[in-house]
Amino acid sequence: MRQRMLPNTFIRYGVSGDARKEHNFMADRACPLCKSHRSRQHVNVNRRYASNEYALVLSKCQDCGFVFLRNEIDIEYDGDYLEREAVITKGDPYAQFIARERVSGIARVVPPEPGKRFLDIGIGDGLLLHLAEELGYATYGLDINADGLRLARSTYGIRAELSLEPMGDAFPGTQFDVIHMNEVIEHVTDPMPLLNNCRKRLKEGGCLVIQTGNIDSVVSKIKGSSWAYIRPVHVSYFSTKTLLHAIKESGFKPIKWMTLDWRLQSVVSQAGRLLKHGQAKGGLKMMTLYLTSIAHGMRRSVVVYAT
């Protein structure tokens, strides 16, 4: 089954096939965050994705600094997407470690108790929801990829209530103690309605957790237009500053932000296990990622916890 993006949820902008189709360029598009019409070209680059080539025209808002895609793209989210984007985590110790650290970090802010509701927006193959269920949260999952929902059920046997509806319509009447988005908001053409809906659905004292790419990272600045994160499936490019701005505008109060939310003890233990099993390269990678993340903005990601 092929699933296309839903309005005001995920990708709706871009163009497939002939990358030179000029009529898809939206010259009058306002900044999705602050609605300013004062923007300038930031990056103009061609990228090949699947069997198509795409011309990506990124603009940067002169007022708030947000970077966004200006032209239309049509991406299908299906089983092929899961394979192409390496969403499948079974048997991947690195992915398992990252997910466990994320859930552990969330549990320190909102301890799992009977009845505590945990919503994962963009569930991937269900790993994070599976770990949240193990800790005792009541789990819910929201995605636009029906193949991903089926994969989550078959791979991890998750019991979560799942939905393909937009955030504003999913799980009517339900309030959440945790709302989590990992590598999701960069797929959203208009992030503010999504964040506003999250604000409405988060309980008082609850926690919103978002991870996305950091376009102001050292890696991004070095790579420039060749930065791998600039790709057809991404339409919104946040920095720490613009993500915090968007979160505050939605009524959230950021409580901490970082490059990685890994704990040193966990990193050392996991790297040791990899070395013990002959995976020296993987162990070294983990230590390098952790050490270079200490200087915030060095690595490509930004993680924000807000309440």
PDB file of C-alpha atoms in Angstrom:
ATOM      1  CA  MET A   1       0.000   0.000   0.000  1.00  0.00           C
ATOM      2  CA  ARG A   2       1.252   3.475  -0.874  1.00  0.00           C
ATOM      3  CA  GLN A   3       0.482   6.367   1.438  1.00  0.00           C
ATOM      4  CA  ARG A   4       0.711  10.015   0.465  1.00  0.00           C
ATOM      5  CA  MET A   5       1.150  12.820   2.932  1.00  0.00           C
ATOM      6  CA  LEU A   6      -1.896  14.277   4.651  1.00  0.00           C
ATOM      7  CA  PRO A   7      -2.655  18.035   4.569  1.00  0.00           C
ATOM      8  CA  ASN A   8      -0.822  20.098   7.208  1.00  0.00           C
ATOM      9  CA  THR A   9       0.973  17.023   8.437  1.00  0.00           C
ATOM     10  CA  PHE A  10       3.952  15.933   6.400  1.00  0.00           C
ATOM     11  CA  ILE A  11       5.450  16.663   2.966  1.00  0.00           C
ATOM     12  CA  ARG A  12       3.315  18.337   0.365  1.00  0.00           C
ATOM     13  CA  TYR A  13       5.946  20.482  -1.361  1.00  0.00           C
ATOM     14  CA  GLY A  14       8.402  19.430  -4.082  1.00  0.00           C
ATOM     15  CA  VAL A  15       8.480  18.035  -7.613  1.00  0.00           C
ATOM     16  CA  SER A  16       9.445  14.636  -8.977  1.00  0.00           C
ATOM     17  CA  GLY A  17      10.579  13.676 -12.463  1.00  0.00           C
ATOM     18  CA  ASP A  18      11.844  16.670 -14.458  1.00  0.00           C
ATOM     19  CA  ALA A  19      13.668  18.791 -11.889  1.00  0.00           C
ATOM     20  CA  ARG A  20      13.396  21.879 -14.103  1.00  0.00           C
ATOM     21  CA  LYS A  21       9.622  22.369 -13.936  1.00  0.00           C
ATOM     22  CA  GLU A  22       9.506  26.035 -12.990  1.00  0.00           C
ATOM     23  CA  HIS A  23       5.742  26.275 -12.388  1.00  0.00           C
ATOM     24  CA  ASN A  24       6.125  24.353  -9.132  1.00  0.00           C
ATOM     25  CA  PHE A  25       8.227  27.141  -7.593  1.00  0.00           C
ATOM     26  CA  MET A  26       6.197  29.073  -5.003  1.00  0.00           C
ATOM     27  CA  ALA A  27       7.707  32.550  -5.169  1.00  0.00           C
ATOM     28  CA  ASP A  28       5.166  34.026  -2.771  1.00  0.00           C
ATOM     29  CA  ARG A  29       5.389  31.365  -0.060  1.00  0.00           C
ATOM     30  CA  ALA A  30       5.583  32.932   3.396  1.00  0.00           C
ATOM     31  CA  CYS A  31       7.870  31.652   6.144  1.00  0.00           C
ATOM     32  CA  PRO A  32       6.056  28.729   7.802  1.00  0.00           C
ATOM     33  CA  LEU A  33       7.125  29.885  11.276  1.00  0.00           C
ATOM     34  CA  CYS A  34       6.634  33.662  11.359  1.00  0.00           C
ATOM     35  CA  LYS A  35       4.670  34.225   8.100  1.00  0.00           C
ATOM     36  CA  SER A  36       7.178  36.827   6.909  1.00  0.00           C
ATOM     37  CA  HIS A  37       7.524  37.272   3.143  1.00  0.00           C
ATOM     38  CA  ARG A  38      11.097  38.501   3.543  1.00  0.00           C
ATOM     39  CA  SER A  39      13.298  35.573   2.545  1.00  0.00           C
ATOM     40  CA  ARG A  40      16.339  34.948   0.375  1.00  0.00           C
ATOM     41  CA  GLN A  41      17.691  31.932  -1.443  1.00  0.00           C
ATOM     42  CA  HIS A  42      19.723  29.745   0.874  1.00  0.00           C
ATOM     43  CA  VAL A  43      20.531  26.615  -1.160  1.00  0.00           C
ATOM     44  CA  ASN A  44      19.677  25.552  -4.686  1.00  0.00           C
ATOM     45  CA  VAL A  45      20.775  21.979  -5.354  1.00  0.00           C
ATOM     46  CA  ASN A  46      19.753  18.863  -7.316  1.00  0.00           C
ATOM     47  CA  ARG A  47      19.302  15.580  -5.463  1.00  0.00           C
ATOM     48  CA  ARG A  48      18.477  12.131  -6.769  1.00  0.00           C
ATOM     49  CA  TYR A  49      16.028  10.107  -4.700  1.00  0.00           C
ATOM     50  CA  ALA A  50      14.742   6.664  -5.679  1.00  0.00           C
ATOM     51  CA  SER A  51      14.314   6.877  -9.468  1.00  0.00           C
ATOM     52  CA  ASN A  52      13.728  10.639  -9.679  1.00  0.00           C
ATOM     53  CA  GLU A  53      15.870  13.739  -9.645  1.00  0.00           C
ATOM     54  CA  TYR A  54      14.677  16.732  -7.657  1.00  0.00           C
ATOM     55  CA  ALA A  55      15.620  20.406  -7.744  1.00  0.00           C
ATOM     56  CA  LEU A  56      15.564  21.637  -4.155  1.00  0.00           C
ATOM     57  CA  VAL A  57      15.171  25.374  -3.668  1.00  0.00           C
ATOM     58  CA  LEU A  58      15.682  26.326  -0.020  1.00  0.00           C
ATOM     59  CA  SER A  59      14.969  29.821   1.286  1.00  0.00           C
ATOM     60  CA  LYS A  60      15.950  31.437   4.577  1.00  0.00           C
ATOM     61  CA  CYS A  61      13.600  33.826   6.353  1.00  0.00           C
ATOM     62  CA  GLN A  62      15.195  37.232   6.896  1.00  0.00           C
ATOM     63  CA  ASP A  63      13.198  37.782  10.081  1.00  0.00           C
ATOM     64  CA  CYS A  64      13.325  34.538  12.106  1.00  0.00           C
ATOM     65  CA  GLY A  65      16.099  32.646  10.261  1.00  0.00           C
ATOM     66  CA  PHE A  66      14.031  29.548   9.442  1.00  0.00           C
ATOM     67  CA  VAL A  67      15.089  27.582   6.337  1.00  0.00           C
ATOM     68  CA  PHE A  68      12.364  25.944   4.259  1.00  0.00           C
ATOM     69  CA  LEU A  69      11.766  24.329   0.878  1.00  0.00           C
ATOM     70  CA  ARG A  70      10.090  26.632  -1.640  1.00  0.00           C
ATOM     71  CA  ASN A  71       9.169  24.195  -4.393  1.00  0.00           C
ATOM     72  CA  GLU A  72       6.799  21.244  -4.584  1.00  0.00           C
ATOM     73  CA  ILE A  73       7.753  17.616  -4.011  1.00  0.00           C
ATOM     74  CA  ASP A  74       5.692  14.460  -4.209  1.00  0.00           C
ATOM     75  CA  ILE A  75       7.112  11.658  -2.050  1.00  0.00           C
ATOM     76  CA  GLU A  76       5.311   8.391  -1.368  1.00  0.00           C
ATOM     77  CA  TYR A  77       5.601   6.911   2.120  1.00  0.00           C
ATOM     78  CA  ASP A  78       5.334   3.154   1.828  1.00  0.00           C
ATOM     79  CA  GLY A  79       7.330  -0.027   2.382  1.00  0.00           C
ATOM     80  CA  ASP A  80      10.010   1.088  -0.074  1.00  0.00           C
ATOM     81  CA  TYR A  81      10.490   4.266   1.952  1.00  0.00           C
ATOM     82  CA  LEU A  82      11.100   2.220   5.119  1.00  0.00           C
ATOM     83  CA  GLU A  83      13.863   0.272   3.357  1.00  0.00           C
ATOM     84  CA  ARG A  84      15.370   3.320   1.657  1.00  0.00           C
ATOM     85  CA  GLU A  85      15.503   5.379   4.854  1.00  0.00           C
ATOM     86  CA  ALA A  86      16.923   2.551   7.016  1.00  0.00           C
ATOM     87  CA  VAL A  87      13.910   2.741   9.331  1.00  0.00           C
ATOM     88  CA  ILE A  88      14.060  -0.977  10.133  1.00  0.00           C
ATOM     89  CA  THR A  89      15.933  -1.426  13.417  1.00  0.00           C
ATOM     90  CA  LYS A  90      15.691  -5.141  14.195  1.00  0.00           C
ATOM     91  CA  GLY A  91      19.202  -6.523  14.698  1.00  0.00           C
ATOM     92  CA  ASP A  92      20.760  -3.035  14.712  1.00  0.00           C
ATOM     93  CA  PRO A  93      22.500  -2.518  18.107  1.00  0.00           C
ATOM     94  CA  TYR A  94      23.198   1.139  17.338  1.00  0.00           C
ATOM     95  CA  ALA A  95      19.520   1.934  16.684  1.00  0.00           C
ATOM     96  CA  GLN A  96      18.478  -0.085  19.724  1.00  0.00           C
ATOM     97  CA  PHE A  97      20.890   1.879  21.922  1.00  0.00           C
ATOM     98  CA  ILE A  98      19.659   5.269  20.680  1.00  0.00           C
ATOM     99  CA  ALA A  99      16.023   4.335  21.262  1.00  0.00           C
ATOM    100  CA  ARG A 100      16.729   3.010  24.760  1.00  0.00           C
ATOM    101  CA  GLU A 101      18.577   6.197  25.696  1.00  0.00           C
ATOM    102  CA  ARG A 102      15.711   8.322  24.422  1.00  0.00           C
ATOM    103  CA  VAL A 103      13.054   6.401  26.346  1.00  0.00           C
ATOM    104  CA  SER A 104      15.231   6.380  29.473  1.00  0.00           C
ATOM    105  CA  GLY A 105      15.696  10.146  29.192  1.00  0.00           C
ATOM    106  CA  ILE A 106      11.965  10.698  28.845  1.00  0.00           C
ATOM    107  CA  ALA A 107      11.286   8.431  31.833  1.00  0.00           C
ATOM    108  CA  ARG A 108      13.501  10.631  34.008  1.00  0.00           C
ATOM    109  CA  VAL A 109      11.270  13.605  33.170  1.00  0.00           C
ATOM    110  CA  VAL A 110       7.899  11.824  33.125  1.00  0.00           C
ATOM    111  CA  PRO A 111       8.242   8.577  35.118  1.00  0.00           C
ATOM    112  CA  PRO A 112       6.151   5.723  33.681  1.00  0.00           C
ATOM    113  CA  GLU A 113       3.136   4.890  35.785  1.00  0.00           C
ATOM    114  CA  PRO A 114      -0.130   3.096  35.067  1.00  0.00           C
ATOM    115  CA  GLY A 115      -2.249   5.365  32.896  1.00  0.00           C
ATOM    116  CA  LYS A 116       0.603   7.633  31.729  1.00  0.00           C
ATOM    117  CA  ARG A 117      -0.003   8.092  27.998  1.00  0.00           C
ATOM    118  CA  PHE A 118       2.925   8.136  25.577  1.00  0.00           C
ATOM    119  CA  LEU A 119       2.352   9.286  21.972  1.00  0.00           C
ATOM    120  CA  ASP A 120       5.016   8.678  19.333  1.00  0.00           C
ATOM    121  CA  ILE A 121       4.482  10.699  16.145  1.00  0.00           C
ATOM    122  CA  GLY A 122       6.247   8.954  13.265  1.00  0.00           C
ATOM    123  CA  ILE A 123       6.707   5.501  14.766  1.00  0.00           C
ATOM    124  CA  GLY A 124       9.199   4.052  12.266  1.00  0.00           C
ATOM    125  CA  ASP A 125       9.135   0.311  12.779  1.00  0.00           C
ATOM    126  CA  GLY A 126       7.748   0.573  16.325  1.00  0.00           C
ATOM    127  CA  LEU A 127      10.964   0.146  18.327  1.00  0.00           C
ATOM    128  CA  LEU A 128      10.533   3.190  20.552  1.00  0.00           C
ATOM    129  CA  LEU A 129       6.902   2.392  21.308  1.00  0.00           C
ATOM    130  CA  HIS A 130       7.921  -1.178  22.140  1.00  0.00           C
ATOM    131  CA  LEU A 131      10.472   0.120  24.667  1.00  0.00           C
ATOM    132  CA  ALA A 132       7.925   2.557  26.111  1.00  0.00           C
ATOM    133  CA  GLU A 133       5.491  -0.313  26.582  1.00  0.00           C
ATOM    134  CA  GLU A 134       8.173  -2.314  28.371  1.00  0.00           C
ATOM    135  CA  LEU A 135       8.541   0.548  30.867  1.00  0.00           C
ATOM    136  CA  GLY A 136       4.810   0.613  31.513  1.00  0.00           C
ATOM    137  CA  TYR A 137       3.469   3.576  29.523  1.00  0.00           C
ATOM    138  CA  ALA A 138       0.085   3.400  27.798  1.00  0.00           C
ATOM    139  CA  THR A 139       1.281   3.788  24.214  1.00  0.00           C
ATOM    140  CA  TYR A 140      -0.161   5.456  21.121  1.00  0.00           C
ATOM    141  CA  GLY A 141       1.393   5.788  17.673  1.00  0.00           C
ATOM    142  CA  LEU A 142       0.688   8.226  14.848  1.00  0.00           C
ATOM    143  CA  ASP A 143       2.081   7.823  11.327  1.00  0.00           C
ATOM    144  CA  ILE A 144       1.108   8.278   7.681  1.00  0.00           C
ATOM    145  CA  ASN A 145       2.776   5.079   6.487  1.00  0.00           C
ATOM    146  CA  ALA A 146       0.382   2.126   6.703  1.00  0.00           C
ATOM    147  CA  ASP A 147       3.244  -0.261   5.880  1.00  0.00           C
ATOM    148  CA  GLY A 148       5.109   1.060   8.917  1.00  0.00           C
ATOM    149  CA  LEU A 149       2.148   0.387  11.206  1.00  0.00           C
ATOM    150  CA  ARG A 150       1.932  -3.195   9.982  1.00  0.00           C
ATOM    151  CA  LEU A 151       5.685  -3.613  10.382  1.00  0.00           C
ATOM    152  CA  ALA A 152       5.517  -2.340  13.969  1.00  0.00           C
ATOM    153  CA  ARG A 153       2.867  -4.903  14.830  1.00  0.00           C
ATOM    154  CA  SER A 154       4.726  -7.794  13.211  1.00  0.00           C
ATOM    155  CA  THR A 155       8.272  -6.893  14.339  1.00  0.00           C
ATOM    156  CA  TYR A 156       7.761  -5.862  17.951  1.00  0.00           C
ATOM    157  CA  GLY A 157       4.198  -6.974  18.641  1.00  0.00           C
ATOM    158  CA  ILE A 158       3.383  -3.563  20.046  1.00  0.00           C
ATOM    159  CA  ARG A 159      -0.005  -3.138  21.696  1.00  0.00           C
ATOM    160  CA  ALA A 160      -0.189   0.610  21.057  1.00  0.00           C
ATOM    161  CA  GLU A 161      -3.292   2.213  19.641  1.00  0.00           C
ATOM    162  CA  LEU A 162      -2.247   3.352  16.150  1.00  0.00           C
ATOM    163  CA  SER A 163      -3.651   5.950  13.761  1.00  0.00           C
ATOM    164  CA  LEU A 164      -3.060   7.274  10.249  1.00  0.00           C
ATOM    165  CA  GLU A 165      -5.040  10.456  10.973  1.00  0.00           C
ATOM    166  CA  PRO A 166      -3.549  13.973  11.209  1.00  0.00           C
ATOM    167  CA  MET A 167      -2.637  15.055  14.747  1.00  0.00           C
ATOM    168  CA  GLY A 168      -5.737  17.225  15.062  1.00  0.00           C
ATOM    169  CA  ASP A 169      -8.057  14.271  14.396  1.00  0.00           C
ATOM    170  CA  ALA A 170      -6.237  11.292  15.905  1.00  0.00           C
ATOM    171  CA  PHE A 171      -7.310   9.801  19.259  1.00  0.00           C
ATOM    172  CA  PRO A 172     -10.162  12.282  19.902  1.00  0.00           C
ATOM    173  CA  GLY A 173     -10.504  13.402  23.495  1.00  0.00           C
ATOM    174  CA  THR A 174      -7.193  11.842  24.558  1.00  0.00           C
ATOM    175  CA  GLN A 175      -4.588  13.885  26.431  1.00  0.00           C
ATOM    176  CA  PHE A 176      -0.967  12.705  26.609  1.00  0.00           C
ATOM    177  CA  ASP A 177       1.745  12.816  29.244  1.00  0.00           C
ATOM    178  CA  VAL A 178       4.491  12.427  26.619  1.00  0.00           C
ATOM    179  CA  ILE A 179       4.513  13.430  22.950  1.00  0.00           C
ATOM    180  CA  HIS A 180       7.624  12.362  21.054  1.00  0.00           C
ATOM    181  CA  MET A 181       8.849  13.145  17.538  1.00  0.00           C
ATOM    182  CA  ASN A 182      12.143  11.788  16.269  1.00  0.00           C
ATOM    183  CA  GLU A 183      13.246  12.905  12.787  1.00  0.00           C
ATOM    184  CA  VAL A 184       9.669  13.905  11.912  1.00  0.00           C
ATOM    185  CA  ILE A 185       9.213  17.673  12.026  1.00  0.00           C
ATOM    186  CA  GLU A 186      11.652  18.205   9.134  1.00  0.00           C
ATOM    187  CA  HIS A 187       9.095  16.393   6.930  1.00  0.00           C
ATOM    188  CA  VAL A 188       6.350  18.870   7.869  1.00  0.00           C
ATOM    189  CA  THR A 189       5.725  21.781   5.520  1.00  0.00           C
ATOM    190  CA  ASP A 190       3.797  23.821   8.077  1.00  0.00           C
ATOM    191  CA  PRO A 191       5.156  22.911  11.526  1.00  0.00           C
ATOM    192  CA  MET A 192       3.159  25.423  13.593  1.00  0.00           C
ATOM    193  CA  PRO A 193      -0.274  23.722  13.336  1.00  0.00           C
ATOM    194  CA  LEU A 194       1.359  20.438  14.349  1.00  0.00           C
ATOM    195  CA  LEU A 195       3.068  22.045  17.368  1.00  0.00           C
ATOM    196  CA  ASN A 196      -0.110  23.897  18.305  1.00  0.00           C
ATOM    197  CA  ASN A 197      -2.039  20.624  18.231  1.00  0.00           C
ATOM    198  CA  CYS A 198       0.640  19.019  20.398  1.00  0.00           C
ATOM    199  CA  ARG A 199       0.228  21.847  22.914  1.00  0.00           C
ATOM    200  CA  LYS A 200      -3.524  21.250  23.056  1.00  0.00           C
ATOM    201  CA  ARG A 201      -3.069  17.516  23.531  1.00  0.00           C
ATOM    202  CA  LEU A 202      -0.290  17.558  26.138  1.00  0.00           C
ATOM    203  CA  LYS A 203      -1.330  17.295  29.786  1.00  0.00           C
ATOM    204  CA  GLU A 204      -0.141  19.864  32.290  1.00  0.00           C
ATOM    205  CA  GLY A 205       3.252  18.709  33.513  1.00  0.00           C
ATOM    206  CA  GLY A 206       3.708  16.539  30.435  1.00  0.00           C
ATOM    207  CA  CYS A 207       6.728  16.553  28.137  1.00  0.00           C
ATOM    208  CA  LEU A 208       7.220  17.180  24.414  1.00  0.00           C
ATOM    209  CA  VAL A 209      10.435  15.713  22.951  1.00  0.00           C
ATOM    210  CA  ILE A 210      11.618  16.607  19.440  1.00  0.00           C
ATOM    211  CA  GLN A 211      14.749  15.630  17.542  1.00  0.00           C
ATOM    212  CA  THR A 212      15.595  16.982  14.106  1.00  0.00           C
ATOM    213  CA  GLY A 213      18.579  18.049  12.014  1.00  0.00           C
ATOM    214  CA  ASN A 214      20.478  21.219  12.943  1.00  0.00           C
ATOM    215  CA  ILE A 215      21.110  23.376   9.900  1.00  0.00           C
ATOM    216  CA  ASP A 216      23.410  25.609  11.969  1.00  0.00           C
ATOM    217  CA  SER A 217      25.603  22.688  13.045  1.00  0.00           C
ATOM    218  CA  VAL A 218      29.318  22.674  12.328  1.00  0.00           C
ATOM    219  CA  VAL A 219      28.813  19.689  10.009  1.00  0.00           C
ATOM    220  CA  SER A 220      26.184  21.596   8.014  1.00  0.00           C
ATOM    221  CA  LYS A 221      28.362  24.681   7.697  1.00  0.00           C
ATOM    222  CA  ILE A 222      31.356  22.630   6.518  1.00  0.00           C
ATOM    223  CA  LYS A 223      29.356  20.595   4.012  1.00  0.00           C
ATOM    224  CA  GLY A 224      27.255  23.483   2.700  1.00  0.00           C
ATOM    225  CA  SER A 225      24.931  22.438  -0.132  1.00  0.00           C
ATOM    226  CA  SER A 226      26.436  18.925  -0.059  1.00  0.00           C
ATOM    227  CA  TRP A 227      25.149  18.316   3.496  1.00  0.00           C
ATOM    228  CA  ALA A 228      23.412  14.940   3.294  1.00  0.00           C
ATOM    229  CA  TYR A 229      20.463  16.140   5.381  1.00  0.00           C
ATOM    230  CA  ILE A 230      19.365  18.347   2.472  1.00  0.00           C
ATOM    231  CA  ARG A 231      17.250  15.840   0.595  1.00  0.00           C
ATOM    232  CA  PRO A 232      13.848  15.565  -1.088  1.00  0.00           C
ATOM    233  CA  VAL A 233      12.089  14.069   1.940  1.00  0.00           C
ATOM    234  CA  HIS A 234      13.006  17.077   4.112  1.00  0.00           C
ATOM    235  CA  VAL A 235      11.145  20.365   3.701  1.00  0.00           C
ATOM    236  CA  SER A 236      11.786  22.184   7.015  1.00  0.00           C
ATOM    237  CA  TYR A 237      15.328  22.819   8.267  1.00  0.00           C
ATOM    238  CA  PHE A 238      15.599  23.912  11.876  1.00  0.00           C
ATOM    239  CA  SER A 239      18.451  25.286  13.930  1.00  0.00           C
ATOM    240  CA  THR A 240      18.403  25.204  17.720  1.00  0.00           C
ATOM    241  CA  LYS A 241      17.298  28.851  17.638  1.00  0.00           C
ATOM    242  CA  THR A 242      14.394  28.391  15.218  1.00  0.00           C
ATOM    243  CA  LEU A 243      13.191  25.174  16.864  1.00  0.00           C
ATOM    244  CA  LEU A 244      13.146  26.847  20.275  1.00  0.00           C
ATOM    245  CA  HIS A 245      11.346  29.821  18.722  1.00  0.00           C
ATOM    246  CA  ALA A 246       8.665  27.578  17.200  1.00  0.00           C
ATOM    247  CA  ILE A 247       8.198  25.655  20.441  1.00  0.00           C
ATOM    248  CA  LYS A 248       7.834  28.849  22.489  1.00  0.00           C
ATOM    249  CA  GLU A 249       5.396  30.345  19.960  1.00  0.00           C
ATOM    250  CA  SER A 250       3.239  27.232  20.431  1.00  0.00           C
ATOM    251  CA  GLY A 251       3.060  27.843  24.174  1.00  0.00           C
ATOM    252  CA  PHE A 252       5.689  25.353  25.319  1.00  0.00           C
ATOM    253  CA  LYS A 253       8.458  26.073  27.795  1.00  0.00           C
ATOM    254  CA  PRO A 254      11.760  24.429  26.755  1.00  0.00           C
ATOM    255  CA  ILE A 255      13.421  22.736  29.716  1.00  0.00           C
ATOM    256  CA  LYS A 256      16.606  21.451  28.061  1.00  0.00           C
ATOM    257  CA  TRP A 257      18.182  21.149  24.623  1.00  0.00           C
ATOM    258  CA  MET A 258      21.243  19.273  23.458  1.00  0.00           C
ATOM    259  CA  THR A 259      22.904  17.556  20.516  1.00  0.00           C
ATOM    260  CA  LEU A 260      22.540  14.020  21.860  1.00  0.00           C
ATOM    261  CA  ASP A 261      20.620  12.848  24.919  1.00  0.00           C
ATOM    262  CA  TRP A 262      22.959   9.928  25.595  1.00  0.00           C
ATOM    263  CA  ARG A 263      24.510   9.291  29.026  1.00  0.00           C
ATOM    264  CA  LEU A 264      28.274   8.880  29.222  1.00  0.00           C
ATOM    265  CA  GLN A 265      28.037   5.675  31.267  1.00  0.00           C
ATOM    266  CA  SER A 266      25.681   4.147  28.699  1.00  0.00           C
ATOM    267  CA  VAL A 267      27.916   5.168  25.806  1.00  0.00           C
ATOM    268  CA  VAL A 268      31.010   3.645  27.421  1.00  0.00           C
ATOM    269  CA  SER A 269      29.142   0.417  28.231  1.00  0.00           C
ATOM    270  CA  GLN A 270      27.714   0.078  24.727  1.00  0.00           C
ATOM    271  CA  ALA A 271      31.044   0.891  23.071  1.00  0.00           C
ATOM    272  CA  GLY A 272      32.685  -1.741  25.275  1.00  0.00           C
ATOM    273  CA  ARG A 273      30.126  -4.347  24.227  1.00  0.00           C
ATOM    274  CA  LEU A 274      30.712  -3.574  20.566  1.00  0.00           C
ATOM    275  CA  LEU A 275      34.479  -3.820  20.992  1.00  0.00           C
ATOM    276  CA  LYS A 276      34.085  -7.123  22.828  1.00  0.00           C
ATOM    277  CA  HIS A 277      32.116  -8.532  19.895  1.00  0.00           C
ATOM    278  CA  GLY A 278      34.672  -7.442  17.332  1.00  0.00           C
ATOM    279  CA  GLN A 279      32.854  -4.298  16.231  1.00  0.00           C
ATOM    280  CA  ALA A 280      35.641  -1.839  16.944  1.00  0.00           C
ATOM    281  CA  LYS A 281      34.464   0.565  14.248  1.00  0.00           C
ATOM    282  CA  GLY A 282      31.004   0.798  15.807  1.00  0.00           C
ATOM    283  CA  GLY A 283      32.425   1.343  19.291  1.00  0.00           C
ATOM    284  CA  LEU A 284      34.742   4.084  18.060  1.00  0.00           C
ATOM    285  CA  LYS A 285      31.860   5.736  16.185  1.00  0.00           C
ATOM    286  CA  MET A 286      29.762   5.902  19.336  1.00  0.00           C
ATOM    287  CA  MET A 287      32.531   7.451  21.404  1.00  0.00           C
ATOM    288  CA  THR A 288      33.341   9.958  18.658  1.00  0.00           C
ATOM    289  CA  LEU A 289      29.695  11.000  18.293  1.00  0.00           C
ATOM    290  CA  TYR A 290      29.358  11.488  22.013  1.00  0.00           C
ATOM    291  CA  LEU A 291      32.573  13.464  22.444  1.00  0.00           C
ATOM    292  CA  THR A 292      31.870  15.765  19.486  1.00  0.00           C
ATOM    293  CA  SER A 293      28.352  16.395  20.777  1.00  0.00           C
ATOM    294  CA  ILE A 294      29.609  17.940  24.017  1.00  0.00           C
ATOM    295  CA  ALA A 295      30.111  21.247  22.185  1.00  0.00           C
ATOM    296  CA  HIS A 296      26.480  21.953  21.340  1.00  0.00           C
ATOM    297  CA  GLY A 297      25.917  22.402  17.624  1.00  0.00           C
ATOM    298  CA  MET A 298      28.929  20.331  16.574  1.00  0.00           C
ATOM    299  CA  ARG A 299      26.838  17.403  15.412  1.00  0.00           C
ATOM    300  CA  ARG A 300      23.982  17.567  12.947  1.00  0.00           C
ATOM    301  CA  SER A 301      21.091  17.039  15.402  1.00  0.00           C
ATOM    302  CA  VAL A 302      19.263  19.079  17.982  1.00  0.00           C
ATOM    303  CA  VAL A 303      17.071  17.518  20.691  1.00  0.00           C
ATOM    304  CA  VAL A 304      14.635  19.635  22.694  1.00  0.00           C
ATOM    305  CA  TYR A 305      12.635  18.682  25.779  1.00  0.00           C
ATOM    306  CA  ALA A 306       9.752  21.059  26.562  1.00  0.00           C
ATOM    307  CA  THR A 307       6.767  21.216  28.854  1.00  0.00           C
TER     308      THR A 307
END
